[in-house]
XYZ file of C-alpha atoms in Angstrom:
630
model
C 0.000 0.000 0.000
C 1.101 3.282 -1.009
C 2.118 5.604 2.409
C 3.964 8.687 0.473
C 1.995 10.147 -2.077
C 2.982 13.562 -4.367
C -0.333 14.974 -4.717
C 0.134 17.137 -7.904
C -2.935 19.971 -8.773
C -3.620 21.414 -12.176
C -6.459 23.033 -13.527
C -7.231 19.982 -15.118
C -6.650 16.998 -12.883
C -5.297 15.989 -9.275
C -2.506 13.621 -9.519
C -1.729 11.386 -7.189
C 2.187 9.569 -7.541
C 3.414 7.372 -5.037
C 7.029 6.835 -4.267
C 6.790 3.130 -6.612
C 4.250 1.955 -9.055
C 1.728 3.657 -11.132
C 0.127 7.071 -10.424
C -3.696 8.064 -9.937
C -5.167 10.361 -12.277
C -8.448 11.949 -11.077
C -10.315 14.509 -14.067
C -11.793 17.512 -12.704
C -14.961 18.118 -14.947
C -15.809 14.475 -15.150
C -14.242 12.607 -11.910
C -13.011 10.354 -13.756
C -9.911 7.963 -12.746
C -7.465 6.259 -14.376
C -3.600 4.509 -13.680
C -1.269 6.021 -15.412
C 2.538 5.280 -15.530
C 3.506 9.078 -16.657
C 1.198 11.186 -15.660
C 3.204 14.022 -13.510
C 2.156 16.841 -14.868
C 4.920 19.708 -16.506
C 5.984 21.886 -13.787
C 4.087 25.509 -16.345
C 0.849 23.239 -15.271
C 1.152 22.816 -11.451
C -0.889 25.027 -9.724
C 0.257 23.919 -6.645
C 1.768 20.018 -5.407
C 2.037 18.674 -1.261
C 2.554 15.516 0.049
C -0.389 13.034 1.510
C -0.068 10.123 3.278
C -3.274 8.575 2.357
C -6.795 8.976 0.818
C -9.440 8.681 2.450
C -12.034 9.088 -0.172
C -14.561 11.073 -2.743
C -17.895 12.158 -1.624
C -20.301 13.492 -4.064
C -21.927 17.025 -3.077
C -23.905 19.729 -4.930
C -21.060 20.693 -7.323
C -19.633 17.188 -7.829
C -16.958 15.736 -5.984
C -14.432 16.722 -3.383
C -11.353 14.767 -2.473
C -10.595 14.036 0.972
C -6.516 13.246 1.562
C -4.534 13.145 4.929
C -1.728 15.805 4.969
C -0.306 14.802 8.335
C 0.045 11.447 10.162
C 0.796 11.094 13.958
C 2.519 7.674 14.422
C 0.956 5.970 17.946
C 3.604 3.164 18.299
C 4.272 0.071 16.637
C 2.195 -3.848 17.244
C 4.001 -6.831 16.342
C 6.591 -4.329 14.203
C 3.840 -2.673 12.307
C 3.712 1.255 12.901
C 0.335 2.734 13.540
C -0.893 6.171 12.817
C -3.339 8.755 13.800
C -4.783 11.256 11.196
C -3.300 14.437 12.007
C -4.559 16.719 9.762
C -6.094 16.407 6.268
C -7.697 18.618 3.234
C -11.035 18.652 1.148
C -10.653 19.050 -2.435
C -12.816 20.490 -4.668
C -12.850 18.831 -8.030
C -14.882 21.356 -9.835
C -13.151 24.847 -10.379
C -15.198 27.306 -9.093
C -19.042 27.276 -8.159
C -20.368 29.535 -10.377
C -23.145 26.887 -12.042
C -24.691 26.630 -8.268
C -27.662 29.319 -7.112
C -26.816 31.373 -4.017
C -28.812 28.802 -2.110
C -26.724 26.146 -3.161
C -23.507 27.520 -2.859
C -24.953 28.407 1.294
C -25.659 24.469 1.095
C -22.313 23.391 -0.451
C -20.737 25.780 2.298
C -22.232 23.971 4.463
C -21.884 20.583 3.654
C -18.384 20.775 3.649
C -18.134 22.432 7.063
C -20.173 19.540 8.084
C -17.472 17.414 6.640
C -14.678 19.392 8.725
C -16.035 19.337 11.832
C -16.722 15.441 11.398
C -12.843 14.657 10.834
C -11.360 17.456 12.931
C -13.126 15.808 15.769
C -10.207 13.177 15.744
C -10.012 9.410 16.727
C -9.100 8.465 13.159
C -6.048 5.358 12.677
C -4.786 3.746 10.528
C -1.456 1.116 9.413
C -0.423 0.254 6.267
C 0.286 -3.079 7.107
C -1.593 -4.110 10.188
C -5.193 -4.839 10.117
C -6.652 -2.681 12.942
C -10.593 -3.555 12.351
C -9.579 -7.146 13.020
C -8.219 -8.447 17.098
C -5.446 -10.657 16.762
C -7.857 -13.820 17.555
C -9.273 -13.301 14.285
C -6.346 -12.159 12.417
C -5.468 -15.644 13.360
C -7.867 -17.379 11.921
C -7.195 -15.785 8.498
C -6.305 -17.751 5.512
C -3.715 -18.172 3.234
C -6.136 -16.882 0.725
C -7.261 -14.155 2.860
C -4.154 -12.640 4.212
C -3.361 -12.231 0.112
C -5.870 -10.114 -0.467
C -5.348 -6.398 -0.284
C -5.707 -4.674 3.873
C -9.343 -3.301 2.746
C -11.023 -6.415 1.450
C -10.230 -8.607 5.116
C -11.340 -5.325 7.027
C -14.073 -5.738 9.123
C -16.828 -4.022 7.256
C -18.118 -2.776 10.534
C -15.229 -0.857 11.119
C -13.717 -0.145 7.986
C -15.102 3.944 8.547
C -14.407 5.387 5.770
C -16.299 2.314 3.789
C -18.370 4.657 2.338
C -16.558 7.553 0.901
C -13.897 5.176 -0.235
C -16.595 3.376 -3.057
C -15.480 5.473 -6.007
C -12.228 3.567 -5.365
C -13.663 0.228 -4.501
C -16.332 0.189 -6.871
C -14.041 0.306 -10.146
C -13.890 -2.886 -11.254
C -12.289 -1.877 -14.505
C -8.269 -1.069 -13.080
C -6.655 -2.193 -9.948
C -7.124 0.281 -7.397
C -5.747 -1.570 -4.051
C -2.964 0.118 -3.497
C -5.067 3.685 -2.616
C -7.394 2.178 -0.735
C -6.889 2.989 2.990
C -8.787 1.605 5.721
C -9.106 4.342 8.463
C -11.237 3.111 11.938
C -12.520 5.688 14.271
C -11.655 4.839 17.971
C -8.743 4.825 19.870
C -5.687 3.477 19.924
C -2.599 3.626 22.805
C 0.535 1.474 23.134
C 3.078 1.333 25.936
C 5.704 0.411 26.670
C 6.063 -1.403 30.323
C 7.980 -3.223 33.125
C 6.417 -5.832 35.442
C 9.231 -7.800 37.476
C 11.887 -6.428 35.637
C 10.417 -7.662 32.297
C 10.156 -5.751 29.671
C 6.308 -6.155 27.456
C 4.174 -3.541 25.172
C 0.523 -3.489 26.706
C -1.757 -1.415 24.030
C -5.530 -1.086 23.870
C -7.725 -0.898 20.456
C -10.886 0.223 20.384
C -13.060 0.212 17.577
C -16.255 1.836 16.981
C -18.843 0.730 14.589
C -19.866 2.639 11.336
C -23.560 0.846 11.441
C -25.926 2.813 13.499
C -23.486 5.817 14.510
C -24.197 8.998 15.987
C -24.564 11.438 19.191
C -26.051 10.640 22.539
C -29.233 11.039 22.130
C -30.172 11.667 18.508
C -29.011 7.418 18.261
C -30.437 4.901 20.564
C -31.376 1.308 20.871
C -31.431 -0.723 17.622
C -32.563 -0.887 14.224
C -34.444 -3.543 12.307
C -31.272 -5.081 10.979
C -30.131 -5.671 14.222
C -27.411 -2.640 14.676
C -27.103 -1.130 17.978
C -26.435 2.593 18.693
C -22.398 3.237 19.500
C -21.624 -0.373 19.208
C -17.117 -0.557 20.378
C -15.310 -3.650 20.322
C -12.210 -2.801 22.611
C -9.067 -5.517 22.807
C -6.267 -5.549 25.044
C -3.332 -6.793 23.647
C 0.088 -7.629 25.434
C 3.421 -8.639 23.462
C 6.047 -10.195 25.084
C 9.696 -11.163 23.590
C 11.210 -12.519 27.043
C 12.747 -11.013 29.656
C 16.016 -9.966 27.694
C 14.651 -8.820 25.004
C 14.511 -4.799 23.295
C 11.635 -2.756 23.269
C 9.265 -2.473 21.687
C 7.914 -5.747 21.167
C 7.539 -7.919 18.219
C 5.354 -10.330 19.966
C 7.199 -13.514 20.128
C 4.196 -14.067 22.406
C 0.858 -12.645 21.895
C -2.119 -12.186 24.076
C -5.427 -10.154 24.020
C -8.657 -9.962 25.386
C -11.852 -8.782 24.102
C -14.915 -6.745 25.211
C -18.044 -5.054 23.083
C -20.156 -2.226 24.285
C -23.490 -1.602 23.085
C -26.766 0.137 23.466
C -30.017 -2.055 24.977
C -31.042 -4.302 21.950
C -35.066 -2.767 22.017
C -36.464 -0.130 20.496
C -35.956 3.295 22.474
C -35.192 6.318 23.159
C -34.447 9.793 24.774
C -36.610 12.558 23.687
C -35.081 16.412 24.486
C -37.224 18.836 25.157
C -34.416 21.545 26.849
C -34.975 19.757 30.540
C -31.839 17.979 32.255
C -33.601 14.875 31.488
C -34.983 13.764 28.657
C -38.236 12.182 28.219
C -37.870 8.405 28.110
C -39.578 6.093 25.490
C -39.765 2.608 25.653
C -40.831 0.073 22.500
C -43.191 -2.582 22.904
C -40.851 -5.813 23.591
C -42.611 -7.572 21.143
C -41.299 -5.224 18.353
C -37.603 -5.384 19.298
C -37.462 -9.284 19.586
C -36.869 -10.004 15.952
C -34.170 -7.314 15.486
C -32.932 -8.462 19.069
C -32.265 -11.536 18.129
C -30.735 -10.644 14.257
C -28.362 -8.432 16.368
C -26.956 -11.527 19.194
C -27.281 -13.747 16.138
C -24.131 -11.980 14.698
C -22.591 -11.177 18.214
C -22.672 -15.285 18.793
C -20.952 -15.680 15.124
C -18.220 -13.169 15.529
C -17.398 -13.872 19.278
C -18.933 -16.872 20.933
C -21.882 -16.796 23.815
C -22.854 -14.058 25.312
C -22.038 -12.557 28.496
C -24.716 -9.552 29.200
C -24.063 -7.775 31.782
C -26.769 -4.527 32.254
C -24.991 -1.438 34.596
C -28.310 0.661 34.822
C -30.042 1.629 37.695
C -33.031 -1.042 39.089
C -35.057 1.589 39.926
C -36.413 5.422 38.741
C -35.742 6.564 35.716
C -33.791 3.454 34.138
C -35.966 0.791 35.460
C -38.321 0.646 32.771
C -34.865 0.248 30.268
C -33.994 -2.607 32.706
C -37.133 -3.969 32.396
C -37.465 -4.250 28.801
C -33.796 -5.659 28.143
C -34.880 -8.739 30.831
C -38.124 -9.201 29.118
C -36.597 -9.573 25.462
C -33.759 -11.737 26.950
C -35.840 -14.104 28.734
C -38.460 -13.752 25.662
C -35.045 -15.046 22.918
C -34.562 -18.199 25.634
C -31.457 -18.388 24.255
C -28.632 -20.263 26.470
C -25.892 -18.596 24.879
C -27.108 -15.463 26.076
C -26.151 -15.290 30.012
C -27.636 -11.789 31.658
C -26.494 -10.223 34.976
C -28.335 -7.120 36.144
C -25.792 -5.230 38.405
C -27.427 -2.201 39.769
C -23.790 0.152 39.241
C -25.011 3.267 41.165
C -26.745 1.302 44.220
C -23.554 -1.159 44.687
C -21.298 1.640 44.545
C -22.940 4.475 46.236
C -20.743 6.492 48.761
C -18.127 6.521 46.998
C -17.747 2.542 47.453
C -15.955 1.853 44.067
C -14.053 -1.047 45.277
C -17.655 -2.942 45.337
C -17.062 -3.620 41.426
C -14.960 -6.190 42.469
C -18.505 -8.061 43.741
C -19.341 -8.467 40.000
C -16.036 -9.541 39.395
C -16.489 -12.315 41.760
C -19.933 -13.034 40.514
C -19.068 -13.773 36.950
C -15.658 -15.132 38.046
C -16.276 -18.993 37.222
C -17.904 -17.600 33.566
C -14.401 -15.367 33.200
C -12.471 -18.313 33.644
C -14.189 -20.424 31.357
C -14.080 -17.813 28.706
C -10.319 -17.415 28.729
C -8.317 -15.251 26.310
C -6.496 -15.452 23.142
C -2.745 -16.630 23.716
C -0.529 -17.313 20.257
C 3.263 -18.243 21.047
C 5.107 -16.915 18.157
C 8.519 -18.371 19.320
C 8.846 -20.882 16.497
C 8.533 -18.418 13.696
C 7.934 -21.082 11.353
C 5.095 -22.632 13.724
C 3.740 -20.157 15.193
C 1.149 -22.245 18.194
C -1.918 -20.713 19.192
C -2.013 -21.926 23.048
C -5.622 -20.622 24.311
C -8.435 -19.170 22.067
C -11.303 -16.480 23.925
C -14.764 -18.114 23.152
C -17.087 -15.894 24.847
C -17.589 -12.184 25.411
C -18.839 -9.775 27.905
C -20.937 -7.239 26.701
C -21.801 -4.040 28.953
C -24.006 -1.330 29.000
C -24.932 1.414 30.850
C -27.716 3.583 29.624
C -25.287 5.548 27.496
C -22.560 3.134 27.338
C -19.884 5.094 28.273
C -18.729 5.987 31.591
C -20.208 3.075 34.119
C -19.176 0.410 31.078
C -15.862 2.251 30.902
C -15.183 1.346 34.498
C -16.703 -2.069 34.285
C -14.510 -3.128 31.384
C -11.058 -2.075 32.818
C -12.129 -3.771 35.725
C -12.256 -6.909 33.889
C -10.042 -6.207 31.979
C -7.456 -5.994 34.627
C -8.507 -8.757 35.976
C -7.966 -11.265 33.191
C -4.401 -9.161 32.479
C -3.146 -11.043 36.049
C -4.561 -14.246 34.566
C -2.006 -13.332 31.585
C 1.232 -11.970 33.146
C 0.876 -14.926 35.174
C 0.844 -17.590 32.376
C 3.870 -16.112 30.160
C 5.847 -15.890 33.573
C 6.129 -12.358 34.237
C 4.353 -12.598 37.246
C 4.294 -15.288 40.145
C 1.578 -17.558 40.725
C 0.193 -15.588 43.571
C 1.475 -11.912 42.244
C -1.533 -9.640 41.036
C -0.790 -6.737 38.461
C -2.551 -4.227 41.167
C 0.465 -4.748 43.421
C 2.406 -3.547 40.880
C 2.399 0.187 41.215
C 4.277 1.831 38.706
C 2.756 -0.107 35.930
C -0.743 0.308 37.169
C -0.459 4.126 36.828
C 0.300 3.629 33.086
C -2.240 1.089 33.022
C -5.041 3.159 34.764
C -3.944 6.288 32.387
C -4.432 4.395 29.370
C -7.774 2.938 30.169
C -9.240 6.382 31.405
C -7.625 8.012 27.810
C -9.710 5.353 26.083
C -13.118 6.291 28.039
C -12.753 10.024 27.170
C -11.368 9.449 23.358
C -14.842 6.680 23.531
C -17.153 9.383 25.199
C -15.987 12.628 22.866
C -16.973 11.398 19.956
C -20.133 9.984 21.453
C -21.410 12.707 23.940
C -19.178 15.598 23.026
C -16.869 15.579 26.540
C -14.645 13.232 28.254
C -15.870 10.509 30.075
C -17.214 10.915 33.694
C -15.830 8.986 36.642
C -12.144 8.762 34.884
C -10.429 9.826 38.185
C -11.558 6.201 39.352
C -10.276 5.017 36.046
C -6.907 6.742 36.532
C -6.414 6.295 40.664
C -8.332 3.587 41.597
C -10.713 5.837 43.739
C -13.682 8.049 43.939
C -12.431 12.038 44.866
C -14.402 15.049 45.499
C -12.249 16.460 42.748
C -13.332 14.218 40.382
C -16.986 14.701 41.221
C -16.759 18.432 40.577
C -15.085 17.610 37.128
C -18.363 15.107 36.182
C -20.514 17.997 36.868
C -18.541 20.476 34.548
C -19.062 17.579 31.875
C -22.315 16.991 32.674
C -23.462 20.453 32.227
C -21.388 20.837 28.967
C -23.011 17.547 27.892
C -26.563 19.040 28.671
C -25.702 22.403 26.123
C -23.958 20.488 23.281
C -26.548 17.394 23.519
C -29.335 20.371 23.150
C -28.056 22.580 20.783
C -24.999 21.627 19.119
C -25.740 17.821 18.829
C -27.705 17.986 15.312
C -25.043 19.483 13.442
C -22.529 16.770 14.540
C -25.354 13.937 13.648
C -25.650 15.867 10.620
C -21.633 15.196 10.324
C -21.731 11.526 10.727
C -24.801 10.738 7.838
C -22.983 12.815 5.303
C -19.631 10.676 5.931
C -21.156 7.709 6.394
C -23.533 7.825 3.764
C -26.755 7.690 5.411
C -27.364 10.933 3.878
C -26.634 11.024 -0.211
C -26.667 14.796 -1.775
C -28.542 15.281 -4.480
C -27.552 17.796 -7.001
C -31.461 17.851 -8.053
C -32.872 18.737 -5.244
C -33.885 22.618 -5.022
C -35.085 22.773 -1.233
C -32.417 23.530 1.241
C -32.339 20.563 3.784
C -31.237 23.263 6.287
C -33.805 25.725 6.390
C -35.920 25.721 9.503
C -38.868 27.469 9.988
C -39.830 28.757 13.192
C -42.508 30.727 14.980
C -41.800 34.624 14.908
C -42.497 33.930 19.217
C -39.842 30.970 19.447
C -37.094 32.757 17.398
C -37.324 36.444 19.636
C -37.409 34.537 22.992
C -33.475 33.506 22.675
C -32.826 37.373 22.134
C -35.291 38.909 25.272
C -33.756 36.655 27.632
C -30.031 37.560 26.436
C -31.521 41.498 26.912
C -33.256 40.517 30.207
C -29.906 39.082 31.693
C -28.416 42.030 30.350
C -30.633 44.600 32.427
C -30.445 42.253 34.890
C -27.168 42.335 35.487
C -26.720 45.829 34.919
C -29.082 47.142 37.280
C -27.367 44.958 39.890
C -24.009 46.333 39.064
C -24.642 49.585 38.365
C -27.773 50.699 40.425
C -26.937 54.352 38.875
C -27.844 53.564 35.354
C -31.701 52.257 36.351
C -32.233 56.423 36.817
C -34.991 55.483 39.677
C -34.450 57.648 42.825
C -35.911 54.907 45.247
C -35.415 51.746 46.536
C -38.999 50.741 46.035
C -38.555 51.622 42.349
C -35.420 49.677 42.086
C -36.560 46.464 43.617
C -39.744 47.057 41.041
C -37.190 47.403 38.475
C -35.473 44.210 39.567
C -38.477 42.161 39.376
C -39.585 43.017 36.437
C -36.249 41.937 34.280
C -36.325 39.021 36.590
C -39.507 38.414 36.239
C -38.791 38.592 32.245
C -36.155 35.561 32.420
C -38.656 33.542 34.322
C -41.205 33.834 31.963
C -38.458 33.427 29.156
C -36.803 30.458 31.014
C -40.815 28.563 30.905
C -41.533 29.561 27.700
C -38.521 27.644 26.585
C -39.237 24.673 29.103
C -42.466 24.662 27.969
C -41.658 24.455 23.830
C -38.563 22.429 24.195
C -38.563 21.048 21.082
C -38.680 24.058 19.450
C -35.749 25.147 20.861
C -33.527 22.155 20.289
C -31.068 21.907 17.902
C -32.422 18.993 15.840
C -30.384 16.914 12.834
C -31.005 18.295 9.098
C -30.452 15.021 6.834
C -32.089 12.238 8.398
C -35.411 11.883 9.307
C -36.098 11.422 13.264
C -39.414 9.853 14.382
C -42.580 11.624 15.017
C -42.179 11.494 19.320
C -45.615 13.758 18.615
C -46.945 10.308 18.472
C -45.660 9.464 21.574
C -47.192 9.553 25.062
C -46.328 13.118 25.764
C -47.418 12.546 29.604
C -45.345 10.330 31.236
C -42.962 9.745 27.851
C -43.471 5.825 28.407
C -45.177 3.809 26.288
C -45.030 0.220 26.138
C -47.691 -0.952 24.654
C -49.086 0.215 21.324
C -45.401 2.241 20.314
C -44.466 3.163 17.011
C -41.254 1.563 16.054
C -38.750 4.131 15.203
C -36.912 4.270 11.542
C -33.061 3.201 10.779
C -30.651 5.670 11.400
C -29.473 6.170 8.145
C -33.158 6.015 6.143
C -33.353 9.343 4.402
C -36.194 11.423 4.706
C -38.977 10.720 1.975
C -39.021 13.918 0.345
C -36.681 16.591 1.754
C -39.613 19.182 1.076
C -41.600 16.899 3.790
């Protein structure tokens, strides 16, 4: 695969030639491509050249296509000698000239489309490797064969994770020339390798996660499942540790190899969170019946990639999340499945007071399944027999009601645990030595888990993960709390008002959103009530008198303190009204997707915001709207 590219740009083509081989030659007025083996254009032609490191794809907008290359690469480390990169920075390329063919609406749209693309990318969490399959864990690179590991890194991706499937199609779908070599599998996650020390021996611990491109999308815009059987922020998340002996140079080559796998996923029904401005959002709840056919479409495939089942659900048994907890149990013990084993473990209740170390009574409660499940363990020693010594045939999958900062904890917890079961089988530790005696290492350890719940909740929620200074000390602080409420309260403004621009971001790269050139009707006009668009400005103004009345009596001009405590009320008694006007006509207020069609929660029980019986099953994320006009 090609990893230095000379990007050359004329008027009439981009030109794309690699260090070796054949170069890629992309027309401007028609998008066409073709191979070429001298295509550099003369040096009177250039209108400017720059190196890339990668493409990540075409996407089709009103004016015709833009090219999407990565300028900058950030290498991570290396696994088993292959180097691994982060997307540092990157450019969109118009093909088309200029837009003068486009109306003034259009070129607002095209603006705007590509912004959308921007923000999408620039929000990070993009790797790649050249050489090493990162969509696959090293379980199932193992299982490859001969055939497979010939083919080129995109075609044994993991589709699910392969995120830039869809914008790299022009590429794939030319069946005409062989286009392999500028096809670049990028996964959105997060990726960390370190190097460490247990006992004086020297290993590379490094954690993968990777986030699936079926069902994507912001907290609460994407919940629950679809019809196919896709669950909303689906993560696989492997630990790996490479070992070379105790003499040997870092970093490690993995003479041996070891990993261990966990998913994430949102509850397999039909749901969802509806915001109407309050803290929280109104809860909606599928009929069971509805979600057991997709339930069981979605642990079908869970079974075939990674064995039974282990389900264990992190909400709360009571309140708000009970009627979630409820429905999970109900489709679960509806499937009767026996590869599907469930454990409720009330997170919040167990651990209240700040009593953290009580994860380790779920620990103990699923420690017989743990053991049985094992891990994946390949001694590499014999280079020309490489032995695979243990194989993982189960997984635990966890949720939370957002998955993200309870199933963060959860997993390193188990994580850790099985680690100990590891270190203690290649003989870096004893056979009574646990890694949490091991101090220095368990700071790295702890750092690199907690990195992985923020890079996890970011893209997900728009902040870092809460609870991380458990993650990264191994207990609950006052400091820590205060930090969760700063993120919490950032969470509540960008999940209300900023949220449906960055769903917006992930249907346009993904491709659950196509643009039509054809279309005349701007998908991103809104139309709003003359009352709901001057409230925003009368409670900015009422603050503002507010304020400046406090602050500087003088200006009110009143010559009592009667009139100025009048005066008071009044501007406060402005915001109020403001402040429940909003409340009031949340949804008019919230900053709603463009692209995609949401369901009609109008439909919904708009008194208690349950409804279990009688519930209209919501759409696919991804199923475009039927008429943009509509």
């Amino acid at each position: 695969m090609h990893q230095n590219l000379r990007l050359y740009i004329t008027k009439d083509v981009y030109v794309l030639e690699p260090e070796t081989g054949a170069s890629l030659v992309i027309r401007r007025d028609s998008g066409a491509i073709t191979v070429s083996d001298d295509a550099v254009p003369p040096v009177t032609e250039q209108d400017a050249t720059m190196t890339v490191y990668g493409v990540l794809g075409f996407i089709q907008l009103i004016s015709g296509y833009y090219l999407i290359v990565i300028t900058n690469r950030e290498n991570v480390g290396t696994l088993r000698g292959h180097d691994i990169y982060r997307v540092g920075s990157f450019q969109i390329l118009p093909l088309a000239r200029n837009l003068s063919g486009l109306s003034e609406e259009q070129r607002k749209d095209e603006h705007e489309y590509v912004s959308l693309l921007e923000s999408h990318i620039k929000a990070g969490g993009f790797y790649f490797s050249y050489s090493y399959d990162l969509t696959l864990s090293l379980q199932r690179q193992s299982e490859l064969t001969a055939e497979s590991l010939a083919q080129p890194l995109w075609k044994r991706a993991d589709d699910r994770f392969f995120w830039n499937r869809f914008v790299s199609s022009k590429l794939i779908d030319d069946a005409t020339q062989n286009l392999n070599d500028f096809i670049l599998p990028v996964m959105q996650g997060f990726v960390e390798i370190k190097d460490a020390r247990v006992n004086g021996k020297p290993f590379t611990i490094a954690l993968v996660t990777r986030r699936s491109r079926f069902r994507p999308g912001t907290r609460y815009f994407s919940r629950g499942i679809d019809s196919h059987g896709n669950v909303s922020n689906f993560v696989e998340t492997e630990q790996i540790v490479l070992y070379d002996g105790e003499d040997a140079k870092q970093p490690s080559v993995g003479l041996k190899q070891l990993s261990y796998v966990q998913t994430r996923g949102s509850i397999p029904v039909y749901w969802s969170q509806i915001i109407t401005l309050k803290y929280t959002p109104r809860l909606w709840v599928g009929e069971s019946r509805k979600s057991l056919d997709a339930a069981r479409a979605h642990f079908d495939e869970q079974i075939r990639i990674y064995g039974p089942q282990i389900l264990v659900n992190l909400i709360n048994k009571k309140g708000y999340e009970l009627p979630m907890g409820q429905a999970y149990a109900r489709t679960i013990e509806q499937l009767n499945d026996p590869r599907l084993d469930y454990t409720h473990f009330d997170f919040h209740n167990e651990c209240k007071h700040m009593r953290w170390d009580r994860i380790q009574l779920l620990v103990d409660q699923l420690q017989e399944q743990l053991v049985k499940q094992g891990y994946f363990y390949l001694d590499a020693t014999d280079k020309n027999a490489p032995a695979v010594q243990k194989t993982q045939t189960s997984v635990i999958r966890s949720n939370c009601m957002d998955c993200l900062d309870r199933t963060n904890v959860v997993q390193s917890t188990f994580a850790r645990w099985v680690l100990t079961q590891q270190l203690r089988q290649i003989g870096i530790l004893g056979p009574n030595e646990s890694i949490e005696n091991q101090h220095a290492f368990m700071f790295i350890y702890r750092n690199v888990w907690a990195d992985n719940a923020d890079a996890v909740s970011t893209t997900y929620s728009g902040t870092g993960a809460l609870k991380t200074d458990f993650t990264r000390t191994g207990q609950r602080t006052k400091a820590g709390a205060m930090q969760d409420l700063q993120n919490s309260l950032t969470r509540y403004v960008k999940n209300n008002f900023l949220d449906g621009i960055r769903q917006d971001g992930f249907d346009l790269f993904l491709g659950n959103y196509k643009v039509s050139p054809t279309v005349t009707h701007s998908p991103f006009e809104v139309s709003r009530p003359l009352r709901v668009r001057v409230v925003p400005y009368i409670l900015i103004f009422g603050l503002f008198m507010l304020l400046l009345n406090l602050f500087r009596p003088s200006y009110s001009g009143v010559h009592s303190w009667v009139s100025y405590l009048l005066l008071l009320a009044f501007w406060l008694s402005v915001i109020i009204s403001g402040v429940r006007f909003a409340l009031r006509h949340g949804d008019q207020f919230v900053g709603w997707p463009h692209l995609v069609a949401l369901p009609n929660y109008d439909e919904l029980d708009a008194k208690g915001g349950i409804m279990e019986k009688g519930g209209m099953e919501p759409p696919e994320m991804g199923t475009p709207p039927e008429s943009l006009e509509k």
